[in-house]
Amino acid sequence: MPAFKAPAPGFSVRFSPFHENRLLVAASQHFGLVGNGHLIVLDLAGPGPAPGAAPSPTPIFSFPTSDALFDCAWSESHESLCAAASGDGSVRLFDAALPPAQNPVRLLREHAREVHGLDWNPVRRDAFLSASWDDTLKLWSPDRPSSVRTFRGHEYCVYAAAWSARHPDVFASASGDRTARVWDVRDPAPTLVLPAHDHEVLSLDWDKYDPSVLATASVDKSIRVWDVRAPRAPLAQLAGHGYAVKRVRFSPHRQGMLMSCSYDMTVCMWDYRAEDALLARYNQHTEFVAGIDMSVLVDGLLASTGWDEMVYVWPFGTDPRAM
């Protein structure tokens, strides 16, 4: 399918858990340093540019925000509800089924600094997490005007949070303090502090098939895969990116498969259990790649966005630019 040019540099993409042809994009002017943000919902099967042309990504919802957007997440319980992480410290909830004048449907202001990461609970489905540069994480319910709980313990910016795909109360966080931490929402302190890298940890994700396996991505250019039951040494270390690894995602369909993106302007696919772990490298972007995702509904469907303002969607094993 053809690529889509966003109105500003892209920071995050998320496939809908309800509609296989729907994609959420968070973008920000001037690389997130100053200016507005944009939250966009794309219909991947939209009409082509001419009669009879192939389907083309088409915006069906677009909302400008007064500050940068660094991440976005779909609700797991409501097909048109989504959340956006803002540079002004707020989390905004949007309903893409409503007109822009009725959005955002909720504005949550509790973080003292930029909100950099969001993740919606895929098991319980009635809660989501925010990760902030104020060194904290917050647990939210979309029906409540204030956070349910605040998690403190990190010593520097928290860049990302990821819920376990199996345990409704377990999540992990990635921080500039060089640790990844595992938490249980019923406990205010982390259950595990993992000295994951020698540099800042920017992203992490849980294996969808093994609830004890966690991948971390770092400024040190590497991805490490851990068994949190025996965390003294990583199960695997994946080296291949030339600069900091911005995001990492485990496949929802294929055990051991990961997707990563980097400031080296590439997207990589890996199988951490294989001797030759690097499965594919994609270089469709001409600037930093900041957002990636894999569809839960369509096996092998990938998406990426970057500071070149481009959004690409393509099946694994094909060239994103040839679609």
Short mmCIF file of C-alpha atoms in Angstrom, two decimals:
data_model
loop_
_atom_site.label_atom_id
_atom_site.label_comp_id
_atom_site.label_asym_id
_atom_site.label_seq_id
_atom_site.Cartn_x
_atom_site.Cartn_y
_atom_site.Cartn_z
CA MET A 1 0.00 0.00 0.00
CA PRO A 2 1.30 3.51 -0.70
CA ALA A 3 2.99 5.53 2.01
CA PHE A 4 1.41 8.49 3.78
CA LYS A 5 3.06 11.84 4.38
CA ALA A 6 2.19 13.22 7.81
CA PRO A 7 1.90 16.98 8.48
CA ALA A 8 4.94 16.84 10.79
CA PRO A 9 7.73 14.47 11.90
CA GLY A 10 6.30 11.16 13.12
CA PHE A 11 6.89 9.87 16.64
CA SER A 12 4.56 6.89 17.09
CA VAL A 13 2.32 4.50 15.14
CA ARG A 14 -0.18 1.99 16.51
CA PHE A 15 -2.38 -0.52 14.69
CA SER A 16 -5.96 -0.69 15.91
CA PRO A 17 -6.82 -3.81 17.96
CA PHE A 18 -10.33 -3.70 16.44
CA HIS A 19 -9.95 -2.70 12.77
CA GLU A 20 -7.25 -4.24 10.60
CA ASN A 21 -7.18 -1.21 8.28
CA ARG A 22 -6.92 1.48 10.92
CA LEU A 23 -3.67 3.10 12.11
CA LEU A 24 -3.04 5.75 14.78
CA VAL A 25 -0.18 8.23 14.23
CA ALA A 26 1.33 10.83 16.59
CA ALA A 27 3.39 13.59 14.95
CA SER A 28 5.01 16.81 16.15
CA GLN A 29 6.32 19.97 14.52
CA HIS A 30 10.02 20.82 14.65
CA PHE A 31 10.99 17.34 15.87
CA GLY A 32 9.09 17.78 19.12
CA LEU A 33 11.20 20.69 20.33
CA VAL A 34 8.60 23.42 19.86
CA GLY A 35 5.27 23.80 18.08
CA ASN A 36 2.08 21.82 17.65
CA GLY A 37 1.35 18.11 17.62
CA HIS A 38 -0.96 16.12 15.38
CA LEU A 39 -2.97 13.00 16.17
CA ILE A 40 -4.13 11.22 13.02
CA VAL A 41 -6.24 8.12 12.37
CA LEU A 42 -5.57 6.58 8.96
CA ASP A 43 -7.86 4.27 7.00
CA LEU A 44 -5.36 2.01 5.23
CA ALA A 45 -7.99 0.88 2.73
CA GLY A 46 -9.04 4.40 1.77
CA PRO A 47 -9.78 5.34 -1.84
CA GLY A 48 -6.82 5.74 -4.16
CA PRO A 49 -5.82 9.07 -5.72
CA ALA A 50 -7.72 8.24 -8.91
CA PRO A 51 -10.68 6.04 -9.89
CA GLY A 52 -9.60 2.42 -9.98
CA ALA A 53 -6.31 3.13 -8.20
CA ALA A 54 -5.05 0.92 -5.38
CA PRO A 55 -6.23 1.71 -1.84
CA SER A 56 -4.29 4.49 -0.15
CA PRO A 57 -3.91 5.52 3.51
CA THR A 58 -6.53 8.21 4.07
CA PRO A 59 -6.96 10.38 7.19
CA ILE A 60 -10.38 9.87 8.75
CA PHE A 61 -9.57 11.80 11.94
CA SER A 62 -7.03 14.56 12.45
CA PHE A 63 -6.58 16.72 15.51
CA PRO A 64 -3.93 19.41 16.08
CA THR A 65 -2.69 19.85 19.64
CA SER A 66 -1.04 22.85 21.24
CA ASP A 67 2.09 20.91 22.18
CA ALA A 68 4.18 18.05 20.84
CA LEU A 69 2.90 14.46 20.89
CA PHE A 70 5.46 11.76 21.69
CA ASP A 71 3.34 8.62 21.81
CA CYS A 72 -0.17 7.29 21.27
CA ALA A 73 -2.17 4.20 22.19
CA TRP A 74 -5.51 2.68 21.24
CA SER A 75 -8.02 1.69 23.89
CA GLU A 76 -8.36 -2.07 24.22
CA SER A 77 -12.03 -1.79 25.17
CA HIS A 78 -13.50 0.95 22.94
CA GLU A 79 -12.84 0.84 19.20
CA SER A 80 -12.66 4.61 18.63
CA LEU A 81 -11.00 5.72 21.88
CA CYS A 82 -7.29 6.53 21.95
CA ALA A 83 -4.75 8.36 24.11
CA ALA A 84 -1.92 10.76 23.25
CA ALA A 85 1.18 11.66 25.29
CA SER A 86 1.95 15.37 25.24
CA GLY A 87 4.99 17.53 25.75
CA ASP A 88 3.07 19.78 28.14
CA GLY A 89 2.82 16.94 30.66
CA SER A 90 -0.77 16.01 29.84
CA VAL A 91 -2.43 12.85 28.59
CA ARG A 92 -5.33 13.50 26.23
CA LEU A 93 -8.10 11.03 25.42
CA PHE A 94 -9.75 11.27 22.00
CA ASP A 95 -12.80 9.61 20.49
CA ALA A 96 -12.23 9.31 16.75
CA ALA A 97 -15.96 8.76 16.21
CA LEU A 98 -16.68 12.29 17.42
CA PRO A 99 -15.98 15.52 15.51
CA PRO A 100 -12.88 17.55 16.45
CA ALA A 101 -15.02 20.13 18.27
CA GLN A 102 -15.96 17.47 20.85
CA ASN A 103 -12.35 16.36 21.38
CA PRO A 104 -10.38 15.69 23.44
CA VAL A 105 -12.96 13.90 25.56
CA ARG A 106 -10.67 14.03 28.60
CA LEU A 107 -7.59 16.05 29.52
CA LEU A 108 -5.45 14.51 32.27
CA ARG A 109 -2.89 16.87 33.81
CA GLU A 110 -0.77 15.40 36.59
CA HIS A 111 2.75 14.86 35.27
CA ALA A 112 5.21 17.68 35.94
CA ARG A 113 7.15 17.17 32.69
CA GLU A 114 6.75 15.70 29.22
CA VAL A 115 4.79 12.46 28.88
CA HIS A 116 6.90 10.27 26.63
CA GLY A 117 5.25 6.84 26.67
CA LEU A 118 1.80 5.21 26.83
CA ASP A 119 0.58 1.64 26.93
CA TRP A 120 -2.95 0.26 27.28
CA ASN A 121 -3.52 -2.91 29.30
CA PRO A 122 -4.30 -5.69 26.77
CA VAL A 123 -5.52 -8.13 29.44
CA ARG A 124 -7.65 -6.08 31.81
CA ARG A 125 -8.44 -3.49 29.09
CA ASP A 126 -9.77 -0.87 31.50
CA ALA A 127 -6.46 0.81 32.35
CA PHE A 128 -3.42 2.39 30.75
CA LEU A 129 0.00 3.66 31.81
CA SER A 130 1.88 6.88 31.17
CA ALA A 131 5.66 7.30 31.46
CA SER A 132 7.11 10.76 32.02
CA TRP A 133 10.30 12.75 32.12
CA ASP A 134 9.32 13.66 35.71
CA ASP A 135 10.74 10.19 36.63
CA THR A 136 7.31 8.68 37.40
CA LEU A 137 4.70 6.41 35.89
CA LYS A 138 0.97 6.78 36.39
CA LEU A 139 -1.87 4.29 36.16
CA TRP A 140 -5.11 5.64 34.67
CA SER A 141 -8.66 4.51 34.04
CA PRO A 142 -10.37 6.26 31.13
CA ASP A 143 -13.48 6.76 33.28
CA ARG A 144 -11.67 8.61 36.07
CA PRO A 145 -10.56 12.26 36.06
CA SER A 146 -7.40 11.57 38.08
CA SER A 147 -4.78 8.84 38.15
CA VAL A 148 -5.35 5.63 40.08
CA ARG A 149 -1.74 5.33 41.26
CA THR A 150 1.70 6.86 40.81
CA PHE A 151 4.84 4.73 40.65
CA ARG A 152 8.12 6.23 41.84
CA GLY A 153 11.58 4.72 41.94
CA HIS A 154 13.35 5.66 38.74
CA GLU A 155 16.16 8.17 39.14
CA TYR A 156 15.80 9.82 35.73
CA CYS A 157 13.33 10.23 32.86
CA VAL A 158 10.98 7.31 32.23
CA TYR A 159 10.73 6.83 28.48
CA ALA A 160 8.41 3.86 28.09
CA ALA A 161 6.07 1.43 29.82
CA ALA A 162 4.86 -1.96 28.62
CA TRP A 163 2.17 -4.19 30.07
CA SER A 164 2.66 -7.92 30.24
CA ALA A 165 0.68 -9.74 27.55
CA ARG A 166 -0.33 -12.40 30.08
CA HIS A 167 -0.50 -10.89 33.58
CA PRO A 168 -3.07 -8.09 34.07
CA ASP A 169 -1.19 -6.47 36.97
CA VAL A 170 2.41 -6.68 35.69
CA PHE A 171 4.24 -4.07 33.64
CA ALA A 172 7.79 -2.93 32.95
CA SER A 173 9.38 0.49 32.49
CA ALA A 174 12.44 1.84 30.68
CA SER A 175 14.44 4.79 31.96
CA GLY A 176 17.36 7.08 31.39
CA ASP A 177 18.76 5.80 34.70
CA ARG A 178 19.93 2.77 32.65
CA THR A 179 17.49 0.37 34.28
CA ALA A 180 14.39 -1.51 33.30
CA ARG A 181 12.03 -2.15 36.20
CA VAL A 182 9.26 -4.69 36.61
CA TRP A 183 6.22 -3.66 38.63
CA ASP A 184 3.00 -5.08 40.02
CA VAL A 185 0.24 -2.46 40.23
CA ARG A 186 -0.65 -3.74 43.70
CA ASP A 187 2.82 -2.84 45.01
CA PRO A 188 4.22 0.73 45.05
CA ALA A 189 7.82 -0.49 44.64
CA PRO A 190 9.25 -2.42 41.68
CA THR A 191 9.56 -6.18 42.04
CA LEU A 192 12.74 -6.16 39.95
CA VAL A 193 15.35 -3.51 39.15
CA LEU A 194 17.28 -4.67 36.11
CA PRO A 195 20.58 -2.88 35.27
CA ALA A 196 19.79 -3.51 31.64
CA HIS A 197 22.37 -1.36 29.81
CA ASP A 198 25.33 0.94 30.40
CA HIS A 199 23.44 3.79 28.72
CA GLU A 200 19.87 5.08 28.76
CA VAL A 201 17.11 2.52 28.13
CA LEU A 202 14.64 4.00 25.64
CA SER A 203 12.14 1.21 25.04
CA LEU A 204 11.10 -2.28 26.09
CA ASP A 205 8.50 -4.92 25.36
CA TRP A 206 7.31 -8.29 26.66
CA ASP A 207 7.36 -11.47 24.60
CA LYS A 208 3.75 -12.31 23.76
CA TYR A 209 4.44 -16.07 24.07
CA ASP A 210 6.68 -16.24 27.14
CA PRO A 211 5.60 -14.00 30.06
CA SER A 212 9.08 -14.07 31.60
CA VAL A 213 10.91 -12.70 28.54
CA LEU A 214 11.53 -8.95 28.19
CA ALA A 215 13.45 -7.04 25.49
CA THR A 216 15.16 -3.70 26.20
CA ALA A 217 16.52 -1.15 23.70
CA SER A 218 19.21 1.40 24.48
CA VAL A 219 21.26 4.39 23.45
CA ASP A 220 24.18 1.92 23.36
CA LYS A 221 22.82 0.73 19.93
CA SER A 222 21.85 -2.71 21.23
CA ILE A 223 18.77 -4.73 22.12
CA ARG A 224 19.01 -7.16 24.99
CA VAL A 225 16.57 -9.97 25.72
CA TRP A 226 16.12 -11.01 29.35
CA ASP A 227 14.48 -13.76 31.37
CA VAL A 228 13.23 -11.81 34.37
CA ARG A 229 13.32 -14.98 36.49
CA ALA A 230 17.11 -15.19 35.99
CA PRO A 231 18.22 -11.63 35.14
CA ARG A 232 21.93 -11.82 35.88
CA ALA A 233 22.79 -12.02 32.16
CA PRO A 234 20.74 -11.47 28.98
CA LEU A 235 19.45 -14.38 26.96
CA ALA A 236 20.60 -12.57 23.82
CA GLN A 237 22.20 -9.34 22.72
CA LEU A 238 21.22 -8.03 19.27
CA ALA A 239 23.77 -5.72 17.67
CA GLY A 240 23.25 -4.25 14.23
CA HIS A 241 21.95 -0.72 14.59
CA GLY A 242 24.43 2.10 14.11
CA TYR A 243 22.88 4.54 16.59
CA ALA A 244 20.49 4.51 19.55
CA VAL A 245 17.59 2.05 19.31
CA LYS A 246 14.41 4.09 19.74
CA ARG A 247 11.74 1.39 20.01
CA VAL A 248 11.39 -2.36 20.18
CA ARG A 249 8.28 -4.50 19.67
CA PHE A 250 7.70 -8.26 19.97
CA SER A 251 5.59 -9.94 17.30
CA PRO A 252 2.05 -10.89 18.35
CA HIS A 253 2.11 -13.79 15.87
CA ARG A 254 5.62 -15.30 15.77
CA GLN A 255 7.49 -16.36 18.88
CA GLY A 256 10.99 -14.91 19.20
CA MET A 257 10.48 -12.25 16.51
CA LEU A 258 11.17 -8.60 17.32
CA MET A 259 10.96 -5.34 15.42
CA SER A 260 13.21 -2.37 16.19
CA CYS A 261 13.87 1.12 14.88
CA SER A 262 16.78 3.46 15.34
CA TYR A 263 18.27 6.88 14.88
CA ASP A 264 20.34 5.20 12.15
CA MET A 265 17.19 5.59 9.98
CA THR A 266 16.52 1.85 9.71
CA VAL A 267 13.93 -0.67 10.85
CA CYS A 268 15.14 -4.18 11.69
CA MET A 269 13.44 -7.54 12.19
CA TRP A 270 15.07 -10.11 14.46
CA ASP A 271 14.66 -13.63 15.79
CA TYR A 272 16.57 -13.53 19.06
CA ARG A 273 16.66 -17.34 19.29
CA ALA A 274 18.39 -17.80 15.92
CA GLU A 275 22.16 -17.88 15.39
CA ASP A 276 21.81 -15.29 12.63
CA ALA A 277 19.33 -13.12 14.52
CA LEU A 278 18.91 -10.31 11.96
CA LEU A 279 16.10 -11.33 9.59
CA ALA A 280 15.64 -8.10 7.61
CA ARG A 281 16.76 -4.50 7.48
CA TYR A 282 14.55 -1.79 5.96
CA ASN A 283 15.93 1.62 4.99
CA GLN A 284 12.87 3.38 3.59
CA HIS A 285 13.24 6.40 5.90
CA THR A 286 15.57 9.34 5.29
CA GLU A 287 15.54 10.59 8.89
CA PHE A 288 15.40 9.13 12.41
CA VAL A 289 12.81 6.36 12.74
CA ALA A 290 10.80 6.99 15.92
CA GLY A 291 7.75 4.74 15.74
CA ILE A 292 7.05 1.11 14.78
CA ASP A 293 4.28 -1.42 15.29
CA MET A 294 3.09 -4.86 14.23
CA SER A 295 -0.57 -5.60 13.60
CA VAL A 296 -2.35 -7.88 16.05
CA LEU A 297 -5.04 -8.64 13.45
CA VAL A 298 -2.94 -9.24 10.31
CA ASP A 299 0.06 -11.55 10.61
CA GLY A 300 3.23 -9.89 9.31
CA LEU A 301 1.80 -6.42 8.69
CA LEU A 302 4.32 -3.76 9.80
CA ALA A 303 4.25 0.02 10.19
CA SER A 304 6.88 2.69 10.78
CA THR A 305 7.10 6.47 11.02
CA GLY A 306 9.97 8.90 11.34
CA TRP A 307 11.23 12.44 11.35
CA ASP A 308 11.04 12.50 7.54
CA GLU A 309 7.23 12.83 8.10
CA MET A 310 6.58 9.52 6.36
CA VAL A 311 4.37 6.65 7.47
CA TYR A 312 4.95 3.26 5.82
CA VAL A 313 2.80 0.14 6.09
CA TRP A 314 3.97 -3.11 4.49
CA PRO A 315 3.92 -6.91 4.82
CA PHE A 316 7.03 -8.56 6.26
CA GLY A 317 9.31 -9.77 3.48
CA THR A 318 8.44 -7.00 1.01
CA ASP A 319 10.00 -3.62 0.22
CA PRO A 320 8.01 -0.83 1.93
CA ARG A 321 8.74 1.53 -0.97
CA ALA A 322 7.48 -0.88 -3.61
CA MET A 323 3.95 -1.14 -2.29
#
